[in-house]
Amino acid sequence: MRNFLVKITNKLRSFFYGRNGFDDLAKLSIILSLISFLICGFCPKGIVKTIFYVLMMAFLAYGYFRILSKNIYKRVQENKRYTGALKMNKTRWEQRKTHKFYRCPKCKTWLRVPRGRGKITITCVKCAHKFDKKT
Ligand SMILES: [Zn+2]
């Protein structure tokens, strides 16, 4: 029995070796799939049920695709973009009363400016592009 477990564990380990694994985006995808599954279960037969069924399958497929993907570099980049956006939203929410956030129109970098200064010229810290905004 113990040998069997060790064998299974080793098989799983070698299967997941070189694969992306369970990252934040995969987690989000699986959670969205579960939510779609629940909504699908409570819906009466019809187009809405079909839509949520398709959504559930799509999220599930995407989640598995991420977990099993061998293109780790690309998956890590995608996951970084997602966690970065989450962090940015959190910061924006926490500082919404004292600061305004703008994206540089040229390089898309997020820029933070204090609120209540009227019309100002913002200079991007990354590419030095200048643009006017109301704060
Ligand atoms: Zn810029």
Coordinates of N, CA, C and O and ligand atoms in Angstrom, one line a residue:
M1 N 0.8 -1.2 0.0 CA 0.0 0.0 0.0 C 0.9 1.3 0.0 O 0.6 2.2 -0.8
R2 N 1.9 1.2 0.9 CA 2.8 2.4 1.0 C 3.6 2.6 -0.3 O 3.7 3.7 -0.8
N3 N 4.0 1.5 -0.8 CA 4.8 1.5 -2.1 C 3.9 2.1 -3.2 O 4.4 2.9 -4.0
F4 N 2.6 1.7 -3.2 CA 1.7 2.2 -4.2 C 1.6 3.7 -4.1 O 1.6 4.4 -5.1
L5 N 1.4 4.2 -2.9 CA 1.3 5.6 -2.7 C 2.5 6.4 -3.2 O 2.4 7.4 -3.8
V6 N 3.7 5.8 -2.8 CA 4.9 6.5 -3.3 C 5.0 6.5 -4.8 O 5.4 7.5 -5.4
K7 N 4.6 5.4 -5.4 CA 4.6 5.3 -6.9 C 3.7 6.4 -7.5 O 4.1 7.1 -8.4
I8 N 2.5 6.5 -6.9 CA 1.5 7.5 -7.4 C 2.1 8.9 -7.2 O 2.0 9.7 -8.1
T9 N 2.6 9.1 -6.0 CA 3.2 10.5 -5.7 C 4.3 10.8 -6.7 O 4.3 11.9 -7.3
N10 N 5.2 9.9 -7.0 CA 6.3 10.1 -8.0 C 5.7 10.3 -9.4 O 6.2 11.2 -10.1
K11 N 4.7 9.6 -9.7 CA 4.1 9.7 -11.1 C 3.5 11.1 -11.2 O 3.7 11.8 -12.2
L12 N 2.8 11.6 -10.2 CA 2.2 12.9 -10.2 C 3.2 13.9 -10.3 O 3.1 14.9 -11.0
R13 N 4.3 13.8 -9.5 CA 5.4 14.7 -9.5 C 6.0 14.9 -10.8 O 6.3 16.0 -11.3
S14 N 6.3 13.7 -11.5 CA 6.9 13.8 -12.8 C 6.0 14.3 -13.8 O 6.4 15.0 -14.8
F15 N 4.7 14.1 -13.6 CA 3.7 14.6 -14.5 C 3.6 16.2 -14.4 O 3.5 16.9 -15.4
F16 N 3.7 16.7 -13.2 CA 3.6 18.1 -13.0 C 4.9 18.9 -13.2 O 5.0 20.1 -13.3
Y17 N 6.0 18.1 -13.3 CA 7.3 18.7 -13.5 C 7.3 19.4 -14.8 O 7.0 18.8 -15.9
G18 N 7.8 20.7 -14.8 CA 7.9 21.4 -16.1 C 6.5 22.0 -16.5 O 6.4 22.4 -17.6
R19 N 5.5 21.9 -15.6 CA 4.2 22.5 -15.9 C 4.0 23.7 -15.0 O 4.6 23.8 -13.9
N20 N 3.0 24.5 -15.4 CA 2.8 25.8 -14.7 C 2.3 25.5 -13.3 O 2.7 26.2 -12.3
G21 N 1.3 24.6 -13.1 CA 0.7 24.3 -11.8 C -0.4 25.3 -11.4 O -0.8 26.1 -12.3
F22 N -0.8 25.2 -10.2 CA -2.0 26.0 -9.7 C -1.6 27.4 -9.3 O -1.2 27.6 -8.2
D23 N -1.7 28.3 -10.2 CA -1.4 29.7 -9.9 C -2.7 30.5 -9.6 O -3.8 30.0 -9.6
D24 N -2.5 31.8 -9.4 CA -3.6 32.7 -9.0 C -4.7 32.7 -10.1 O -5.9 32.7 -9.8
L25 N -4.3 32.8 -11.3 CA -5.2 32.9 -12.4 C -6.0 31.6 -12.6 O -7.2 31.6 -12.9
A26 N -5.3 30.5 -12.4 CA -5.9 29.2 -12.5 C -7.0 29.1 -11.3 O -8.1 28.6 -11.6
K27 N -6.6 29.6 -10.2 CA -7.5 29.6 -9.0 C -8.8 30.4 -9.4 O -9.9 29.9 -9.2
L28 N -8.6 31.6 -9.9 CA -9.7 32.5 -10.3 C -10.6 31.8 -11.3 O -11.8 31.8 -11.2
S29 N -10.0 31.1 -12.3 CA -10.7 30.4 -13.3 C -11.6 29.3 -12.7 O -12.7 29.1 -13.1
I30 N -11.0 28.5 -11.8 CA -11.7 27.4 -11.2 C -12.9 27.9 -10.4 O -14.0 27.4 -10.4
I31 N -12.6 29.0 -9.6 CA -13.7 29.6 -8.8 C -14.8 30.1 -9.7 O -16.0 29.9 -9.4
L32 N -14.5 30.8 -10.8 CA -15.5 31.3 -11.7 C -16.3 30.2 -12.3 O -17.5 30.3 -12.5
S33 N -15.6 29.1 -12.6 CA -16.3 27.9 -13.1 C -17.2 27.3 -12.1 O -18.4 26.9 -12.4
L34 N -16.8 27.3 -10.8 CA -17.7 26.8 -9.7 C -19.0 27.7 -9.6 O -20.1 27.2 -9.4
I35 N -18.7 29.0 -9.6 CA -19.9 29.9 -9.5 C -20.8 29.7 -10.7 O -22.0 29.7 -10.5
S36 N -20.3 29.6 -11.9 CA -21.1 29.3 -13.1 C -21.9 28.0 -12.9 O -23.1 27.9 -13.3
F37 N -21.2 27.0 -12.3 CA -21.8 25.7 -12.1 C -23.0 25.9 -11.2 O -24.1 25.3 -11.4
L38 N -22.9 26.6 -10.1 CA -24.0 26.9 -9.1 C -25.1 27.6 -9.8 O -26.3 27.2 -9.6
I39 N -24.8 28.7 -10.5 CA -25.9 29.5 -11.2 C -26.6 28.6 -12.2 O -27.8 28.6 -12.3
C40 N -25.8 27.8 -12.9 CA -26.4 26.9 -13.9 C -27.3 25.9 -13.2 O -28.4 25.6 -13.8
G41 N -27.0 25.4 -12.0 CA -27.8 24.5 -11.3 C -29.1 25.1 -10.8 O -30.1 24.4 -10.8
F42 N -29.1 26.4 -10.5 CA -30.3 27.0 -10.0 C -31.2 27.6 -11.2 O -32.4 28.0 -10.9
C43 N -30.7 27.6 -12.4 CA -31.4 28.2 -13.5 C -32.4 27.2 -14.0 O -32.1 26.0 -14.2
P44 N -33.6 27.7 -14.4 CA -34.5 26.8 -15.1 C -34.0 26.6 -16.5 O -33.2 27.4 -17.0
K45 N -34.5 25.6 -17.2 CA -34.0 25.3 -18.5 C -34.2 26.5 -19.5 O -35.2 27.1 -19.4
G46 N -33.2 26.7 -20.3 CA -33.3 27.9 -21.2 C -32.0 28.4 -21.6 O -31.0 27.8 -21.3
I47 N -32.0 29.5 -22.2 CA -30.8 30.1 -22.8 C -29.8 30.5 -21.7 O -28.6 30.3 -21.9
V48 N -30.3 31.0 -20.6 CA -29.4 31.5 -19.5 C -28.6 30.3 -18.9 O -27.4 30.4 -18.7
K49 N -29.3 29.2 -18.7 CA -28.7 28.0 -18.2 C -27.6 27.5 -19.2 O -26.5 27.2 -18.8
T50 N -27.9 27.5 -20.5 CA -26.9 27.1 -21.5 C -25.7 28.0 -21.4 O -24.6 27.5 -21.5
I51 N -25.9 29.3 -21.3 CA -24.8 30.3 -21.3 C -23.9 30.0 -20.1 O -22.7 29.9 -20.2
F52 N -24.5 29.8 -18.9 CA -23.7 29.5 -17.7 C -23.0 28.1 -17.8 O -21.9 27.9 -17.3
Y53 N -23.7 27.2 -18.5 CA -23.0 25.9 -18.7 C -21.8 26.0 -19.6 O -20.7 25.5 -19.2
V54 N -21.9 26.8 -20.6 CA -20.8 27.0 -21.5 C -19.7 27.8 -20.8 O -18.5 27.4 -20.9
L55 N -20.1 28.8 -20.0 CA -19.1 29.6 -19.2 C -18.3 28.6 -18.2 O -17.1 28.7 -18.1
M56 N -19.1 27.8 -17.6 CA -18.5 26.8 -16.6 C -17.4 26.0 -17.3 O -16.3 25.8 -16.8
M57 N -17.8 25.4 -18.5 CA -16.9 24.6 -19.2 C -15.7 25.4 -19.7 O -14.5 24.9 -19.6
A58 N -15.9 26.6 -20.1 CA -14.8 27.5 -20.6 C -13.8 27.8 -19.5 O -12.6 27.7 -19.6
F59 N -14.3 28.2 -18.3 CA -13.5 28.5 -17.2 C -12.7 27.3 -16.7 O -11.5 27.4 -16.4
L60 N -13.4 26.2 -16.7 CA -12.8 24.9 -16.2 C -11.6 24.6 -17.2 O -10.5 24.2 -16.8
A61 N -11.9 24.7 -18.5 CA -10.9 24.3 -19.5 C -9.7 25.3 -19.4 O -8.6 24.8 -19.4
Y62 N -10.0 26.6 -19.2 CA -8.9 27.5 -19.1 C -8.1 27.2 -17.8 O -6.8 27.3 -17.9
G63 N -8.7 26.9 -16.7 CA -8.0 26.6 -15.5 C -7.1 25.4 -15.7 O -5.9 25.5 -15.3
Y64 N -7.6 24.3 -16.3 CA -6.8 23.2 -16.5 C -5.7 23.4 -17.5 O -4.6 23.0 -17.4
F65 N -6.0 24.3 -18.5 CA -5.0 24.6 -19.5 C -3.8 25.3 -18.8 O -2.7 25.0 -19.1
R66 N -4.1 26.2 -17.8 CA -3.1 27.0 -17.1 C -2.3 26.0 -16.3 O -1.1 26.0 -16.2
I67 N -3.0 25.1 -15.5 CA -2.3 24.2 -14.6 C -1.4 23.3 -15.4 O -0.2 23.0 -15.0
L68 N -1.8 22.8 -16.5 CA -1.0 21.8 -17.3 C -0.1 22.4 -18.3 O 0.7 21.7 -18.9
S69 N -0.2 23.7 -18.5 CA 0.6 24.3 -19.6 C 2.1 24.1 -19.3 O 2.6 24.2 -18.2
K70 N 2.8 23.9 -20.4 CA 4.3 23.7 -20.3 C 5.0 25.0 -20.7 O 6.2 25.1 -20.5
N71 N 4.3 26.0 -21.2 CA 4.9 27.3 -21.5 C 4.8 28.2 -20.3 O 4.1 29.1 -20.1
I72 N 5.7 27.8 -19.3 CA 5.7 28.4 -18.0 C 6.0 29.9 -18.1 O 5.3 30.7 -17.4
Y73 N 6.9 30.3 -18.9 CA 7.3 31.7 -19.0 C 6.1 32.6 -19.3 O 5.8 33.5 -18.6
K74 N 5.3 32.2 -20.3 CA 4.2 32.9 -20.7 C 3.1 32.9 -19.6 O 2.5 34.0 -19.4
R75 N 2.9 31.8 -19.0 CA 1.9 31.7 -17.9 C 2.3 32.6 -16.7 O 1.4 33.2 -16.1
V76 N 3.6 32.6 -16.4 CA 4.0 33.4 -15.3 C 3.8 34.9 -15.6 O 3.4 35.7 -14.8
Q77 N 4.1 35.3 -16.9 CA 3.9 36.7 -17.3 C 2.4 37.1 -17.1 O 2.1 38.1 -16.6
E78 N 1.5 36.2 -17.6 CA 0.1 36.4 -17.5 C -0.4 36.6 -16.0 O -1.1 37.4 -15.7
N79 N 0.2 35.7 -15.2 CA -0.2 35.7 -13.8 C 0.3 36.9 -13.1 O -0.4 37.5 -12.3
K80 N 1.5 37.4 -13.5 CA 2.1 38.6 -12.9 C 1.2 39.8 -13.3 O 0.9 40.7 -12.5
R81 N 0.7 39.9 -14.5 CA -0.1 41.0 -15.0 C -1.4 41.0 -14.2 O -1.9 42.0 -13.7
Y82 N -1.9 39.8 -13.9 CA -3.2 39.7 -13.1 C -3.0 40.1 -11.7 O -3.7 40.9 -11.2
T83 N -1.9 39.6 -11.0 CA -1.7 39.9 -9.6 C -1.3 41.4 -9.5 O -1.7 42.1 -8.5
G84 N -0.6 41.9 -10.5 CA -0.2 43.3 -10.5 C -1.5 44.2 -10.6 O -1.6 45.2 -9.9
A85 N -2.4 43.8 -11.5 CA -3.7 44.6 -11.6 C -4.5 44.5 -10.3 O -5.1 45.5 -9.9
L86 N -4.5 43.4 -9.7 CA -5.2 43.2 -8.4 C -4.6 44.2 -7.3 O -5.3 44.9 -6.6
K87 N -3.3 44.2 -7.3 CA -2.6 45.1 -6.3 C -2.9 46.5 -6.6 O -3.1 47.3 -5.7
M88 N -2.8 46.9 -7.9 CA -3.1 48.3 -8.3 C -4.5 48.7 -7.9 O -4.7 49.8 -7.4
N89 N -5.5 47.8 -8.1 CA -6.9 48.1 -7.8 C -7.0 48.3 -6.3 O -7.7 49.2 -5.8
K90 N -6.3 47.5 -5.5 CA -6.3 47.6 -4.0 C -5.8 49.0 -3.6 O -6.3 49.7 -2.8
T91 N -4.6 49.3 -4.2 CA -4.0 50.6 -3.9 C -4.9 51.8 -4.2 O -5.1 52.7 -3.5
R92 N -5.5 51.7 -5.4 CA -6.4 52.8 -5.9 C -7.6 52.9 -5.0 O -8.0 54.0 -4.7
W93 N -8.1 51.8 -4.5 CA -9.3 51.8 -3.6 C -8.9 52.4 -2.3 O -9.6 53.2 -1.7
E94 N -7.7 52.0 -1.7 CA -7.3 52.5 -0.4 C -7.0 54.0 -0.4 O -7.2 54.7 0.5
Q95 N -6.5 54.5 -1.6 CA -6.1 55.9 -1.6 C -7.0 56.8 -2.5 O -6.7 57.9 -2.9
R96 N -8.2 56.3 -2.7 CA -9.2 57.0 -3.6 C -9.6 58.4 -3.1 O -9.9 59.2 -3.9
K97 N -9.5 58.6 -1.8 CA -9.9 59.9 -1.2 C -8.8 61.0 -1.3 O -9.0 62.1 -1.3
T98 N -7.5 60.5 -1.3 CA -6.4 61.4 -1.3 C -5.7 61.6 -2.7 O -5.0 62.6 -2.9
H99 N -5.8 60.6 -3.5 CA -5.1 60.6 -4.8 C -5.9 60.2 -6.0 O -6.9 59.5 -5.8
K100 N -5.5 60.6 -7.1 CA -6.1 60.2 -8.4 C -5.1 59.4 -9.2 O -3.9 59.7 -9.1
F101 N -5.6 58.4 -9.9 CA -4.6 57.6 -10.7 C -4.9 57.8 -12.2 O -6.0 57.6 -12.6
Y102 N -3.8 58.0 -12.9 CA -4.0 58.1 -14.4 C -3.0 57.2 -15.0 O -1.9 57.0 -14.5
R103 N -3.3 56.8 -16.2 CA -2.4 56.0 -17.0 C -1.7 56.9 -18.0 O -2.4 57.7 -18.6
C104 N -0.4 56.8 -18.1 CA 0.3 57.6 -19.1 C -0.2 57.1 -20.5 O -0.2 55.9 -20.8
P105 N -0.7 58.1 -21.3 CA -1.2 57.7 -22.6 C -0.2 57.1 -23.6 O -0.5 56.4 -24.5
K106 N 1.1 57.4 -23.2 CA 2.2 56.9 -24.1 C 2.7 55.5 -23.7 O 2.7 54.6 -24.6
C107 N 3.0 55.3 -22.4 CA 3.6 54.0 -22.1 C 2.8 53.2 -21.1 O 3.1 52.1 -20.7
K108 N 1.6 53.7 -20.8 CA 0.6 53.0 -20.0 C 1.0 52.8 -18.5 O 0.4 51.9 -17.8
T109 N 2.0 53.5 -18.1 CA 2.4 53.4 -16.7 C 1.4 54.0 -15.8 O 0.8 55.1 -16.2
W110 N 1.1 53.5 -14.6 CA 0.1 54.1 -13.7 C 0.8 55.3 -13.0 O 2.0 55.1 -12.5
L111 N 0.2 56.4 -12.9 CA 0.7 57.6 -12.2 C -0.2 58.0 -11.2 O -1.4 58.1 -11.4
R112 N 0.3 58.4 -10.0 CA -0.5 58.8 -8.9 C -0.3 60.3 -8.6 O 0.8 60.8 -8.5
V113 N -1.4 61.0 -8.6 CA -1.3 62.5 -8.3 C -2.3 62.8 -7.2 O -3.3 62.2 -7.0
P114 N -1.9 63.8 -6.3 CA -2.8 64.2 -5.2 C -4.1 64.9 -5.8 O -4.0 65.5 -6.8
R115 N -5.2 64.7 -5.1 CA -6.4 65.2 -5.5 C -6.5 66.7 -5.1 O -5.8 67.2 -4.2
G116 N -7.4 67.4 -5.8 CA -7.8 68.8 -5.4 C -6.8 69.8 -5.7 O -6.6 70.8 -5.0
R117 N -6.0 69.6 -6.8 CA -5.0 70.6 -7.2 C -5.4 71.4 -8.4 O -4.7 72.1 -9.1
G118 N -6.7 71.1 -8.9 CA -7.1 71.8 -10.1 C -6.5 71.1 -11.4 O -6.1 69.9 -11.3
K119 N -6.4 71.9 -12.4 CA -5.8 71.3 -13.6 C -4.3 71.4 -13.6 O -3.7 72.4 -13.3
I120 N -3.7 70.2 -13.7 CA -2.2 70.1 -13.7 C -1.7 69.4 -14.9 O -2.4 68.7 -15.6
T121 N -0.4 69.7 -15.1 CA 0.3 68.9 -16.1 C 1.1 67.8 -15.5 O 1.9 68.0 -14.6
I122 N 0.8 66.6 -15.9 CA 1.4 65.4 -15.3 C 2.6 65.0 -16.2 O 2.4 64.9 -17.4
T123 N 3.7 64.8 -15.6 CA 4.9 64.3 -16.3 C 5.1 62.8 -15.9 O 5.3 62.5 -14.7
C124 N 5.1 62.0 -16.9 CA 5.3 60.5 -16.7 C 6.7 60.3 -16.1 O 7.7 60.8 -16.6
V125 N 6.8 59.5 -15.0 CA 8.1 59.2 -14.4 C 8.9 58.3 -15.2 O 10.1 58.2 -15.1
K126 N 8.2 57.5 -16.1 CA 9.0 56.5 -16.9 C 9.5 57.0 -18.2 O 10.6 56.8 -18.6
C127 N 8.6 57.7 -19.0 CA 8.9 58.1 -20.3 C 9.0 59.7 -20.5 O 9.2 60.2 -21.6
A128 N 8.7 60.4 -19.4 CA 8.7 61.9 -19.4 C 7.7 62.5 -20.3 O 7.8 63.7 -20.6
H129 N 6.7 61.8 -20.7 CA 5.6 62.3 -21.5 C 4.7 63.2 -20.7 O 4.5 62.9 -19.5
K130 N 4.3 64.4 -21.2 CA 3.5 65.3 -20.4 C 2.1 65.4 -20.9 O 1.8 65.4 -22.1
F131 N 1.1 65.4 -20.0 CA -0.3 65.5 -20.4 C -1.1 66.2 -19.3 O -0.7 66.2 -18.1
D132 N -2.2 66.9 -19.6 CA -3.0 67.7 -18.7 C -4.1 66.9 -18.2 O -4.8 66.2 -18.9
K133 N -4.3 67.0 -16.8 CA -5.5 66.3 -16.2 C -6.1 67.2 -15.1 O -5.3 68.0 -14.5
K134 N -7.3 67.0 -14.8 CA -7.9 67.7 -13.7 C -7.8 66.8 -12.5 O -8.0 65.6 -12.6
T135 N -7.5 67.3 -11.3 CA -7.3 66.5 -10.1 C -8.5 66.7 -9.2 O -8.7 67.7 -8.7
Ligands
ZN1 ZN 4.9 57.3 -19.8

